[in-house]
Short mmCIF file of N, CA and C in Angstrom, two decimals:
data_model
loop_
_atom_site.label_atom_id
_atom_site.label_comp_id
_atom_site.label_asym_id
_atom_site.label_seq_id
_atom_site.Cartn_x
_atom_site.Cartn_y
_atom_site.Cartn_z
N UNK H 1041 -7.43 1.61 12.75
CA UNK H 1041 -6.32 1.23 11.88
C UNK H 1041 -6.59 -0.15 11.29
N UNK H 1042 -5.94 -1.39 11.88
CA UNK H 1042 -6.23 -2.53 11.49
C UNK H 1042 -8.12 -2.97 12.28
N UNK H 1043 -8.36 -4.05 11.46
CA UNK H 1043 -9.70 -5.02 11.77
C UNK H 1043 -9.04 -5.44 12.54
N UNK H 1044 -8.16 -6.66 12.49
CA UNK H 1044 -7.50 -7.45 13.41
C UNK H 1044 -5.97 -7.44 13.60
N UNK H 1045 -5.75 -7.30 14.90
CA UNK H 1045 -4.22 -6.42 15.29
C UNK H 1045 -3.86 -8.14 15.96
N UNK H 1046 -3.18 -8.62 15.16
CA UNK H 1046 -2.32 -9.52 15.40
C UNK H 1046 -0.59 -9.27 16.16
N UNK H 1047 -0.34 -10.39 16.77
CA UNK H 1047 0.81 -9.81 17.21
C UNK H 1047 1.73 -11.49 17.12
N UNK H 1048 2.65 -11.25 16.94
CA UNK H 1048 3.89 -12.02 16.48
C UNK H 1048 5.11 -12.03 17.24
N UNK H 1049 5.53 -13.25 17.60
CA UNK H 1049 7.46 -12.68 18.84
C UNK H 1049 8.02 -13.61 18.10
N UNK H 1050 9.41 -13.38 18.10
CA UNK H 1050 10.00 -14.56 18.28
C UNK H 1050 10.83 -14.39 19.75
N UNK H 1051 12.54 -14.86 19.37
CA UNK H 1051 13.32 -15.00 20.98
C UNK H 1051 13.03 -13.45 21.37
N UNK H 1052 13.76 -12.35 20.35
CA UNK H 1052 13.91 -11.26 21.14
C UNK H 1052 13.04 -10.28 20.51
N UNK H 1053 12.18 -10.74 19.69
CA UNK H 1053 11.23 -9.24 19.23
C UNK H 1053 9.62 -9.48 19.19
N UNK H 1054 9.07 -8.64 19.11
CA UNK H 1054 7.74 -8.38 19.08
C UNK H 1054 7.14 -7.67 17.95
N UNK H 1055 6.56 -8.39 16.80
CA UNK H 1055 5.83 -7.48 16.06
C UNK H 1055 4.49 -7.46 15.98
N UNK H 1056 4.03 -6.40 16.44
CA UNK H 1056 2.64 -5.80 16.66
C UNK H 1056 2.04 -4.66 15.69
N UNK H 1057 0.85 -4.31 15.57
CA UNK H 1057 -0.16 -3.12 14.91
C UNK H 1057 0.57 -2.23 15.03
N UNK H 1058 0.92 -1.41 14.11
CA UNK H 1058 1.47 0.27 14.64
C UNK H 1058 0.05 1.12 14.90
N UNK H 1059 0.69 1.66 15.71
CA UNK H 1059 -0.08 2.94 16.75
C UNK H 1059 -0.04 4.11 16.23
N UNK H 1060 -0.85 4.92 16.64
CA UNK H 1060 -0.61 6.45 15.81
C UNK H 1060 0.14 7.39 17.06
N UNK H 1061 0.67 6.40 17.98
CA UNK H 1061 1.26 6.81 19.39
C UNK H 1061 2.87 6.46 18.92
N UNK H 1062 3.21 6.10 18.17
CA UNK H 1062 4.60 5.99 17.46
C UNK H 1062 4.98 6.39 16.94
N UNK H 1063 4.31 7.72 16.44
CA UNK H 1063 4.93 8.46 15.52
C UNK H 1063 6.42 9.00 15.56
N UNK H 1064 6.67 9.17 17.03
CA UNK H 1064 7.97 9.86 17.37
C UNK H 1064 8.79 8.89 17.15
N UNK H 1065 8.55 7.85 17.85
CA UNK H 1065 9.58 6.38 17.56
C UNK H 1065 9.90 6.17 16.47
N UNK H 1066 8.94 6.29 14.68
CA UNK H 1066 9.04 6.26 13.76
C UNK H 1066 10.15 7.46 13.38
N UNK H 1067 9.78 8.74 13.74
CA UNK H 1067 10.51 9.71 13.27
C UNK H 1067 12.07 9.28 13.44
N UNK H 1068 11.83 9.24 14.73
CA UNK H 1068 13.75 8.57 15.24
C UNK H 1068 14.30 8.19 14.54
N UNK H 1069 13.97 7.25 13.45
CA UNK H 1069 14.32 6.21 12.54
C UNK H 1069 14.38 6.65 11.71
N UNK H 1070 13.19 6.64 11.13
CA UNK H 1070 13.00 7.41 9.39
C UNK H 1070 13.36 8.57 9.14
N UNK H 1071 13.79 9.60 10.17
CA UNK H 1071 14.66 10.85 9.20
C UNK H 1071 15.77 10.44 8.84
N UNK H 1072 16.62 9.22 9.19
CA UNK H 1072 17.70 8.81 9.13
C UNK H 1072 18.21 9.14 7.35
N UNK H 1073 18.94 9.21 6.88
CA UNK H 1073 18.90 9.47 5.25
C UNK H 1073 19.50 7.87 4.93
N UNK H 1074 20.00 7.32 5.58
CA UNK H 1074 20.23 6.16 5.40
C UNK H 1074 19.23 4.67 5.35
N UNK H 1075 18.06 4.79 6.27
CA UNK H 1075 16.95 4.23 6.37
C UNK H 1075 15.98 3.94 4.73
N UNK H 1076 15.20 5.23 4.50
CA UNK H 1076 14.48 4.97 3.24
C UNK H 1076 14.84 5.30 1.85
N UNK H 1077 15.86 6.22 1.86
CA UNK H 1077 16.20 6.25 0.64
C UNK H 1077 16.66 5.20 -0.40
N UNK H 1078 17.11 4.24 0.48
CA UNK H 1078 17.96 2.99 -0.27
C UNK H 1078 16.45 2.45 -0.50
N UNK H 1079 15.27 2.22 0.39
CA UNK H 1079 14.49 1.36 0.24
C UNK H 1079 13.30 2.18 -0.95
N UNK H 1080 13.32 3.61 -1.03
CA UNK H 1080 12.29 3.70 -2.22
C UNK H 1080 11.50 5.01 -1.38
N UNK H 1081 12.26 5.33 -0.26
CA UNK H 1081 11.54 6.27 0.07
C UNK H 1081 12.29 7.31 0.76
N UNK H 1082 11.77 8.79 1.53
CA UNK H 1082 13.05 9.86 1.18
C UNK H 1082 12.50 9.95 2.55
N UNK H 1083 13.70 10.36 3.26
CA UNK H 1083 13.99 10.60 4.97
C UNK H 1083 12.89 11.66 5.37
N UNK H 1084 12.26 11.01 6.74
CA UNK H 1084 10.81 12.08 7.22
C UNK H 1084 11.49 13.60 8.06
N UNK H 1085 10.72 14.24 7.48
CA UNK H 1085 11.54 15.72 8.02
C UNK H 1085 10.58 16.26 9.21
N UNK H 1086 9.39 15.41 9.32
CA UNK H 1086 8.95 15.73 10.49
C UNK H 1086 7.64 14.91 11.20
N UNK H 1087 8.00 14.68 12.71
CA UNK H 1087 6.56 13.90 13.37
C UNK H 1087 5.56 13.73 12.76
N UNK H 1088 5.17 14.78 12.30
CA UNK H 1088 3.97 14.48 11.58
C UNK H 1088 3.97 14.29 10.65
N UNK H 1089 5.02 13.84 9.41
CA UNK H 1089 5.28 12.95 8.56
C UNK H 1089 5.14 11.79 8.66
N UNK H 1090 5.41 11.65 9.81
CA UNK H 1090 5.67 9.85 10.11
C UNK H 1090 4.10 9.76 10.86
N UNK H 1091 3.50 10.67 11.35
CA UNK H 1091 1.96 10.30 11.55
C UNK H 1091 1.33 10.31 10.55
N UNK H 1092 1.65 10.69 9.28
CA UNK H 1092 0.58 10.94 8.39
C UNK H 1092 1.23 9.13 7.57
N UNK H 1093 2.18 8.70 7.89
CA UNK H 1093 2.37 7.40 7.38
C UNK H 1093 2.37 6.31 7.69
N UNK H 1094 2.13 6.43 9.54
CA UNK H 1094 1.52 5.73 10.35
C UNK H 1094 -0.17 5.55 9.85
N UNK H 1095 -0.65 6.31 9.64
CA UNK H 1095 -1.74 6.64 9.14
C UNK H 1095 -2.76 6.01 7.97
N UNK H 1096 -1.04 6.26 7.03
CA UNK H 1096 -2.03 6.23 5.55
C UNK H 1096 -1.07 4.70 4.70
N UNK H 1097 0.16 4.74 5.14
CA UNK H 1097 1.27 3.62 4.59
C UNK H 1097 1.19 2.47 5.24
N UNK H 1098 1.88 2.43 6.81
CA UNK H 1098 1.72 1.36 7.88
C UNK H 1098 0.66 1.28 8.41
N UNK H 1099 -0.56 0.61 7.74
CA UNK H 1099 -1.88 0.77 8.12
C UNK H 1099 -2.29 -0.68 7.16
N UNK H 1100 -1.64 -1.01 6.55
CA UNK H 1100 -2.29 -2.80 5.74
C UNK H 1100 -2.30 -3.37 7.08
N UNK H 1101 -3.15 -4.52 6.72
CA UNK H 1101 -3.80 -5.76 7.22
C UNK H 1101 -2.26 -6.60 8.69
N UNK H 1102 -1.65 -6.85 7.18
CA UNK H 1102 -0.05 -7.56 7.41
C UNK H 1102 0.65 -6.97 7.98
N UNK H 1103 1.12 -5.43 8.40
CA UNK H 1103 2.10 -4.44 8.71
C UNK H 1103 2.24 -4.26 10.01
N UNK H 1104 3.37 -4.26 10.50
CA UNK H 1104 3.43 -4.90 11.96
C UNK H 1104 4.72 -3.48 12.40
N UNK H 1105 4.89 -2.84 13.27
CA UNK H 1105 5.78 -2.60 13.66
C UNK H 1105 7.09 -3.60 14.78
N UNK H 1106 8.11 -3.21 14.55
CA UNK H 1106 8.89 -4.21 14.78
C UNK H 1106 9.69 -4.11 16.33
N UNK H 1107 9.73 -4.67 17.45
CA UNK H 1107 9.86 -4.06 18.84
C UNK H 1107 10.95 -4.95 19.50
N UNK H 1108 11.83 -4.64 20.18
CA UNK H 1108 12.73 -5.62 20.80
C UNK H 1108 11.82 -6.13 21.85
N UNK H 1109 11.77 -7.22 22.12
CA UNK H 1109 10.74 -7.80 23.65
C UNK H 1109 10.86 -7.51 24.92
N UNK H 1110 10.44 -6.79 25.35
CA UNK H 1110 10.33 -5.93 26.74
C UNK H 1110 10.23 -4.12 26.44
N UNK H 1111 10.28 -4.24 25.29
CA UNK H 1111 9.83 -2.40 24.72
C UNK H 1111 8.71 -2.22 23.89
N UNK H 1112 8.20 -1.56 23.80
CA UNK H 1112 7.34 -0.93 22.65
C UNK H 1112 7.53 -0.02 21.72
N UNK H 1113 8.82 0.10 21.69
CA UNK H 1113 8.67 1.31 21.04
C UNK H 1113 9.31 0.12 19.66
N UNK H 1114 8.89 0.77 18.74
CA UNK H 1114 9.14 0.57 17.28
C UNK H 1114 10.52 0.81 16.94
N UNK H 1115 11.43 0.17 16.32
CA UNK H 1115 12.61 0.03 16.00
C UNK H 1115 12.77 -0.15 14.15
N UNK H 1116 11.77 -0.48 13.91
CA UNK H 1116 11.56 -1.17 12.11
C UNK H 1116 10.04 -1.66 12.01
N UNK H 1117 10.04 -1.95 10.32
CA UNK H 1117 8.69 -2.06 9.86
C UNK H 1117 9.26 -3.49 9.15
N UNK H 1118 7.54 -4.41 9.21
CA UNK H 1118 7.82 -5.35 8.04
C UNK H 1118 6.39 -5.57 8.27
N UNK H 1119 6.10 -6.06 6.38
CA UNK H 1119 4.74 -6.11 5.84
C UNK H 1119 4.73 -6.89 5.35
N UNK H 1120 3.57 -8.04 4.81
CA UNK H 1120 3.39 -8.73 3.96
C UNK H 1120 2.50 -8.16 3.40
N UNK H 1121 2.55 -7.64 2.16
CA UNK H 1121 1.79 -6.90 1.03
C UNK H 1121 0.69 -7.78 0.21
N UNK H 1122 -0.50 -8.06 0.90
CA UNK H 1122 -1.68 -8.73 0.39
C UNK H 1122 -1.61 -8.26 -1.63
N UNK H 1123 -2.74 -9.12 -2.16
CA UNK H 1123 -3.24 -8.94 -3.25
C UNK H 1123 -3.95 -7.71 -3.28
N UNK H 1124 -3.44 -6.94 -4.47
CA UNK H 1124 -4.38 -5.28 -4.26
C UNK H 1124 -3.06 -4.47 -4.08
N UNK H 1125 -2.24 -5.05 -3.08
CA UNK H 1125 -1.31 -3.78 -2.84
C UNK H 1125 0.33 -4.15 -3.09
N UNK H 1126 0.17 -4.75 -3.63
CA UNK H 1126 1.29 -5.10 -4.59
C UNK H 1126 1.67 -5.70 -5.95
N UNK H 1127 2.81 -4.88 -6.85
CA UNK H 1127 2.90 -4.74 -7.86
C UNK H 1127 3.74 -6.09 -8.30
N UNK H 1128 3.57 -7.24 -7.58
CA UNK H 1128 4.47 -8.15 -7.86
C UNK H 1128 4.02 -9.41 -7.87
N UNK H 1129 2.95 -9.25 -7.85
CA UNK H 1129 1.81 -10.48 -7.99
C UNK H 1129 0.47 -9.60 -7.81
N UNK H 1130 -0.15 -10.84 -8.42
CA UNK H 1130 -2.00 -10.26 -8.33
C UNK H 1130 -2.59 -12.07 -8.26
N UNK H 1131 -2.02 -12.42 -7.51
CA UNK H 1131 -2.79 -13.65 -6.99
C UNK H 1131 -2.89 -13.36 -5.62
N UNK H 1132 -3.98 -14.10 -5.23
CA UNK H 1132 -4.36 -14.12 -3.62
C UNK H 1132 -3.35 -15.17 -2.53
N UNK H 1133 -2.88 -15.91 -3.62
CA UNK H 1133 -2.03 -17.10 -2.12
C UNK H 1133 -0.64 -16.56 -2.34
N UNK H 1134 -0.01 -15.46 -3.27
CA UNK H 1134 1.44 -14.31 -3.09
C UNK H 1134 1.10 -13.17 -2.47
N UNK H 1135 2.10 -12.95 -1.65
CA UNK H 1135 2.19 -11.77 -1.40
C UNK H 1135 3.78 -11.41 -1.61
N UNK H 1136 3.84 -9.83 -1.19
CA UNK H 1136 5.24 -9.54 -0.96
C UNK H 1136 5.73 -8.84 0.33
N UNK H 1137 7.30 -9.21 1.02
CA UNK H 1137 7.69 -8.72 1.96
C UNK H 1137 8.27 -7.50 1.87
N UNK H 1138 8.39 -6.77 2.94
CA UNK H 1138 8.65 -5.52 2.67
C UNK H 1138 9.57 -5.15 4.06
N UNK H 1139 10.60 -4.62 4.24
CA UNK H 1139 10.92 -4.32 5.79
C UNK H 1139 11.91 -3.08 5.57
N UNK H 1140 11.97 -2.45 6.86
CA UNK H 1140 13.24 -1.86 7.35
C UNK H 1140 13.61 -1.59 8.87
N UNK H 1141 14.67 -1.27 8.94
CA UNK H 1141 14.97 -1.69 10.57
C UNK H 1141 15.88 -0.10 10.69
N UNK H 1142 15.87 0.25 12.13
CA UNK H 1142 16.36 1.42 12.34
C UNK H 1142 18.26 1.25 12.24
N UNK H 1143 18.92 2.24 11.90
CA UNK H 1143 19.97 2.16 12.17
C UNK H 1143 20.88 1.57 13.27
N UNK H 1144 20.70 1.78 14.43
CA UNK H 1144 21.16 1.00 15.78
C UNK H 1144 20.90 -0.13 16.12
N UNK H 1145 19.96 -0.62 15.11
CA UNK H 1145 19.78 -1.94 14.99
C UNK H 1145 20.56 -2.66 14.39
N UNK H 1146 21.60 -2.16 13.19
CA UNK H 1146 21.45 -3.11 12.23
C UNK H 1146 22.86 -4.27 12.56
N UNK H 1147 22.84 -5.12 12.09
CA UNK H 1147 24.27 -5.78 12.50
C UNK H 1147 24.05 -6.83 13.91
N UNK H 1148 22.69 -6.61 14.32
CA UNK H 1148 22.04 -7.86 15.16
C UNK H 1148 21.96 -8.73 15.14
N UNK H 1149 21.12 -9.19 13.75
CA UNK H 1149 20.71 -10.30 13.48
C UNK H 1149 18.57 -10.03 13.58
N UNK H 1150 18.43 -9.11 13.85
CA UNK H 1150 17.25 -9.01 13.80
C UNK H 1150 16.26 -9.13 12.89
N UNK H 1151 16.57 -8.44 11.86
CA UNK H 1151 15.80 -8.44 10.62
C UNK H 1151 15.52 -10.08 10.06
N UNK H 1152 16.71 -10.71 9.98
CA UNK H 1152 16.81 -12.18 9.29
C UNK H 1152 15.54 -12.89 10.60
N UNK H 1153 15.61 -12.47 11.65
CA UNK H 1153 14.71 -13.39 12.67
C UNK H 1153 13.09 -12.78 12.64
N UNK H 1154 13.27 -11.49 12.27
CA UNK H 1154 11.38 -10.78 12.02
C UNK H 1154 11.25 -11.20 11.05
N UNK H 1155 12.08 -11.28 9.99
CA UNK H 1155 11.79 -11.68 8.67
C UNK H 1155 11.13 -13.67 8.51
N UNK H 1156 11.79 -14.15 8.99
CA UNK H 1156 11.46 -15.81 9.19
C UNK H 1156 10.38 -15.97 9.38
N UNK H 1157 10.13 -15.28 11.62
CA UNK H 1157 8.31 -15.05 11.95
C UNK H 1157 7.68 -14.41 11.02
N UNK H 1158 7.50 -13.85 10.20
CA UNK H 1158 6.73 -13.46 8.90
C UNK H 1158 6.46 -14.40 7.93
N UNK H 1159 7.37 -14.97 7.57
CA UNK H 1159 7.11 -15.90 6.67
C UNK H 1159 6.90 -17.19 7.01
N UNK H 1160 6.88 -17.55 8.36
CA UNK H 1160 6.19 -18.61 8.88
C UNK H 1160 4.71 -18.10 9.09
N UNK H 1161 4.48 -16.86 9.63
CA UNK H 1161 2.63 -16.51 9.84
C UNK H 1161 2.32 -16.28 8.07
N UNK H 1162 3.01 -16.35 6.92
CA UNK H 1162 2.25 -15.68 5.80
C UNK H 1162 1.85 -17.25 5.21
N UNK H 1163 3.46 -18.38 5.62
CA UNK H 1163 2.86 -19.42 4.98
C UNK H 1163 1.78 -20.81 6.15
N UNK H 1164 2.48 -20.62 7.26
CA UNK H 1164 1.11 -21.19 8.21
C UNK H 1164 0.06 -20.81 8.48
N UNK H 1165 -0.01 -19.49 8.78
CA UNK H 1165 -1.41 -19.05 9.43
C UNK H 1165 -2.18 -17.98 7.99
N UNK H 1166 -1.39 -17.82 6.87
CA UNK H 1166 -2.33 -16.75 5.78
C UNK H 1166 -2.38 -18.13 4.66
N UNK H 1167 -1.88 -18.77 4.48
CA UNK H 1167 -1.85 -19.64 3.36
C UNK H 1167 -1.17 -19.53 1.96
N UNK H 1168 -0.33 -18.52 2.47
CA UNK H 1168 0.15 -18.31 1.00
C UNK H 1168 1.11 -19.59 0.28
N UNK H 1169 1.51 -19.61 -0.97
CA UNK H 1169 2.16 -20.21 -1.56
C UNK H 1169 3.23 -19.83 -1.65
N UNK H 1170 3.77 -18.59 -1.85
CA UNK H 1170 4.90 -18.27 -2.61
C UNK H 1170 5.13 -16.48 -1.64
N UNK H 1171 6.22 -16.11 -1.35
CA UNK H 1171 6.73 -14.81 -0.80
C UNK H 1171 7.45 -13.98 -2.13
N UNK H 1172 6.95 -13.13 -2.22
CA UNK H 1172 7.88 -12.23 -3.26
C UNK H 1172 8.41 -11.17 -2.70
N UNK H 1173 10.06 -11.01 -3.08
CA UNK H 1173 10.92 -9.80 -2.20
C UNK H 1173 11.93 -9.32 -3.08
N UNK H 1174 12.04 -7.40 -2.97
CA UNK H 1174 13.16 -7.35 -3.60
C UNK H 1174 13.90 -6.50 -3.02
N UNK H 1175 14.88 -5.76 -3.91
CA UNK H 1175 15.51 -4.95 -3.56
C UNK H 1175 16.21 -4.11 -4.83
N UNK H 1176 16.54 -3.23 -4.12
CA UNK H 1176 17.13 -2.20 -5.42
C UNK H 1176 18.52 -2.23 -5.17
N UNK H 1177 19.04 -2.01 -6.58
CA UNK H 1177 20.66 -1.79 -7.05
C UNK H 1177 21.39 -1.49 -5.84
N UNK H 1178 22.12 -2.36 -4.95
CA UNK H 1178 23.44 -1.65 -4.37
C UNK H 1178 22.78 -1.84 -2.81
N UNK H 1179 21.41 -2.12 -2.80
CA UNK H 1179 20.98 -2.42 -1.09
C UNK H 1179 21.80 -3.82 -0.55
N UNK H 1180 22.89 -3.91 -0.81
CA UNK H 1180 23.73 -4.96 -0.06
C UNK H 1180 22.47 -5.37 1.13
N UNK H 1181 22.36 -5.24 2.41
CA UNK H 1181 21.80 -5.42 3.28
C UNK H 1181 20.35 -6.25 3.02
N UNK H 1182 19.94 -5.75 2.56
CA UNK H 1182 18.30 -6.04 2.65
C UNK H 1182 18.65 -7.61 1.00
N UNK H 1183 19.59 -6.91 0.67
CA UNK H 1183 20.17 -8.22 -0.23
C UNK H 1183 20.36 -9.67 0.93
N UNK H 1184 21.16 -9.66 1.25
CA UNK H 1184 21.57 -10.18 2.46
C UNK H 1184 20.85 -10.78 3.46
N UNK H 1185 19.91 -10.24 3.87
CA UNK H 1185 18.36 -10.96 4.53
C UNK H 1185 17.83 -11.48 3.50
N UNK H 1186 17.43 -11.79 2.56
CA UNK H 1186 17.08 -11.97 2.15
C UNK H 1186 17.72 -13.57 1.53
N UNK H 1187 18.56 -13.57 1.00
CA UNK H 1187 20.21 -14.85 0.89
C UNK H 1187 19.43 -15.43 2.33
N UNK H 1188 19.96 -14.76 3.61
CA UNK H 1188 19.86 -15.75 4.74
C UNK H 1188 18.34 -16.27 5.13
N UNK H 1189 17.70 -16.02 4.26
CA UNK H 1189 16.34 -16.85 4.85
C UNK H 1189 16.19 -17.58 3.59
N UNK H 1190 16.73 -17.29 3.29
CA UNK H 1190 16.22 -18.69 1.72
C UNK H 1190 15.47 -18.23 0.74
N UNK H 1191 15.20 -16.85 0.42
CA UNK H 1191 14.79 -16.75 -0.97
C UNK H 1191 15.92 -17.09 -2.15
N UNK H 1192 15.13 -17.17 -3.41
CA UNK H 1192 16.16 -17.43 -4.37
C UNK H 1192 15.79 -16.51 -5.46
N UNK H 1193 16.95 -15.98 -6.03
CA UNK H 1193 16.63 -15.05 -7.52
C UNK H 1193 15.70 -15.45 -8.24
N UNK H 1194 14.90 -14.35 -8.79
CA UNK H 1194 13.76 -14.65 -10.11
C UNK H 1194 13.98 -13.62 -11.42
N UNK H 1195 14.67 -12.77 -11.13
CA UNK H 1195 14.87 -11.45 -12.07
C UNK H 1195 15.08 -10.29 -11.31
N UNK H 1196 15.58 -9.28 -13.26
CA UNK H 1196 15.94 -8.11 -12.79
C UNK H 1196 15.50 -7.35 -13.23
N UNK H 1197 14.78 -5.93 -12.84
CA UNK H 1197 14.26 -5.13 -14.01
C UNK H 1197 15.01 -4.21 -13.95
N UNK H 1198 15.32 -3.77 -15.34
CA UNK H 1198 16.51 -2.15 -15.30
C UNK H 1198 15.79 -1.43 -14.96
N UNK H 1199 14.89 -0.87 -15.57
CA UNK H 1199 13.99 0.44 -15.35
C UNK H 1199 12.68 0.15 -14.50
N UNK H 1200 12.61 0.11 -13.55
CA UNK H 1200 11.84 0.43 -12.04
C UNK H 1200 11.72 1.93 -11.34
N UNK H 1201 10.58 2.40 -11.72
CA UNK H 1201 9.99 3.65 -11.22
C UNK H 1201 9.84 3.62 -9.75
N UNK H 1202 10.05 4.95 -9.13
CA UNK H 1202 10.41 4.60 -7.76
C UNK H 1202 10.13 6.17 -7.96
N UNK H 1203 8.60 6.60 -7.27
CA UNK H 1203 7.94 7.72 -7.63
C UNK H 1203 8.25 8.75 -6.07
N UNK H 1204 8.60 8.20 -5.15
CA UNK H 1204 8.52 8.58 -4.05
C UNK H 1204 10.11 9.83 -4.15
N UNK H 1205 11.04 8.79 -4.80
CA UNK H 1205 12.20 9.17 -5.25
C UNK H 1205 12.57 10.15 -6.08
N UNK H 1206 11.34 10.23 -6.86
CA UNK H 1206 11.75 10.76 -8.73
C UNK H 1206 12.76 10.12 -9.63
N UNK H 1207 12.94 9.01 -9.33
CA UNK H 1207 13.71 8.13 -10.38
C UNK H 1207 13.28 6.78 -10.57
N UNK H 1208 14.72 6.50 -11.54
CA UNK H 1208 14.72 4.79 -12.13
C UNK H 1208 15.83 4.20 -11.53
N UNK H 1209 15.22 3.21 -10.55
CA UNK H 1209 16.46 2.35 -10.80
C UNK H 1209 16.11 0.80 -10.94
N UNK H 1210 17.59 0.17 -10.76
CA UNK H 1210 17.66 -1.32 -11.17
C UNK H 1210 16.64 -2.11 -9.96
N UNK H 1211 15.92 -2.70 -10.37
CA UNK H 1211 15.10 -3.67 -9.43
C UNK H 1211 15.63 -5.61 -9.25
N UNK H 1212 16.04 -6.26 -8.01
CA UNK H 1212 16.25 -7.17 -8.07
C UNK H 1212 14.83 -7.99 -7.53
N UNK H 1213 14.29 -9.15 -7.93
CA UNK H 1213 13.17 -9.63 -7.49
C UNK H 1213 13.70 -11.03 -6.87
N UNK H 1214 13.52 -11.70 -5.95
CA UNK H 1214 13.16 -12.48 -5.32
C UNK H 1214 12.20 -13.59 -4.59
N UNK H 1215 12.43 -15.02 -4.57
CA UNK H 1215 10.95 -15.56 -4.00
C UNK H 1215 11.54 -16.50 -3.30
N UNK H 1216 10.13 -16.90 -2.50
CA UNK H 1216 10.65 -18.23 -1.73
C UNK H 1216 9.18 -18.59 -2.00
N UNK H 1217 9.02 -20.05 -2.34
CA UNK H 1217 7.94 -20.72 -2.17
C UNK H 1217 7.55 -21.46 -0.96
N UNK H 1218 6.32 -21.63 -0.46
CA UNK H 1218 6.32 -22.57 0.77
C UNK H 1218 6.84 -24.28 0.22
N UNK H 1219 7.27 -25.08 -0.81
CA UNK H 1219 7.53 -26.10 -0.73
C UNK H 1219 9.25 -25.68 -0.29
N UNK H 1220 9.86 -24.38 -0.76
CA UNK H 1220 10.89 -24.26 -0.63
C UNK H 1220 11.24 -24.16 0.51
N UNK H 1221 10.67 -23.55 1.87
CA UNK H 1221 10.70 -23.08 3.04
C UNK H 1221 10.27 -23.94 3.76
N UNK H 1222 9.69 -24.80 3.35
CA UNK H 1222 9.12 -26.63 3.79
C UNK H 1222 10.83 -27.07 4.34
N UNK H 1223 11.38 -27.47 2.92
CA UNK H 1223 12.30 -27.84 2.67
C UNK H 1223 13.33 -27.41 3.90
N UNK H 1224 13.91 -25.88 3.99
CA UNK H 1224 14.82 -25.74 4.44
C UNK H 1224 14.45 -25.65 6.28
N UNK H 1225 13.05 -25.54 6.52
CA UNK H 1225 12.72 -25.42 7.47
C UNK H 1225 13.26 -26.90 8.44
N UNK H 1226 12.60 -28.41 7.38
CA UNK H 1226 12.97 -29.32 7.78
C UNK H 1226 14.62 -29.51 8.14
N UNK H 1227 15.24 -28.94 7.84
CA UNK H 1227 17.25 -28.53 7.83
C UNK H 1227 16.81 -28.82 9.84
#
């Protein structure tokens, strides 16, 4: 899968390499209809859906499955989307974030805290400059993580292809720069 399987905690989570031994853990989650549809992608109808995306999707460099600390099993995904595999920069020191978290999770506080350790390993330990993040029309939530870690608006695109889906919708874009995350970090 990965060259190098990095692993990441903060207080209460663990994000590590996904396994092709998670598939079930993934399924749990991702048939949810509530999970990927909002994010751009359509609920897994079976194990081996979610192995074939363990496989072929959660398989970048950056892509970490997301674990409460003292479990392994996978609860959510978050990626930092190198140069090459994202449509939102084509420089090498941007990337973009990407996440989702299982239903029984949500309302923790988790995401806002995987999300931070990410963007502290993309701007300390990868070097990036700048994080790019969005979200689509009406994802309140992933809106919302996003507010609480300190990105700030950059634009909107109306018409955003979302092929997984078969449609268009509204795209919101987002960034945080590392002088910006300097900044609030020092807070």
């Amino acid at each position: 899968m990965k060259e190098v399987d990095y692993m990441l905690e903060t207080e209460r989570l663990t994000l590590r390499a996904w396994s092709e031994t998670d598939a079930e853990s993934l399924y749990a989650y991702a048939k949810d209809p509530d999970i990927g549809p909002i994010a751009g992608w359509p609920a897994h109808r079976s194990k081996e859906e979610s192995l074939n995306t363990i496989r072929h999707v959660l398989n970048g460099k950056e892509c970490y499955a997301i674990c409460e600390r003292g479990s392994n099993d996978p609860i959510g995904s978050i990626e930092l989307k190198l140069n090459g595999h994202t449509d939102m920069t084509d420089r090498d020191d941007e990337c973009e974030l990407g996440y989702w978290l299982g239903k029984p999770f949500w309302g923790r506080g988790y995401m806002p805290e995987a999300v931070k350790e990410i963007i502290r390993h993309g701007f300390v330990d990868l070097g990036m400059s700048a994080i790019w993040c969005g979200y689509y029309d009406g994802n309140l939530k992933s809106k919302r993580v996003q507010e609480k870690v300190g990105f700030v608006y950059h634009h909107t695109c109306d018409e955003v292809p979302v092929p997984l889906m078969h449609e268009v919708r509204v795209g919101h874009v987002n960034i945080l720069t590392k002088s910006r995350w300097q900044t609030l970090a020092a807070r």
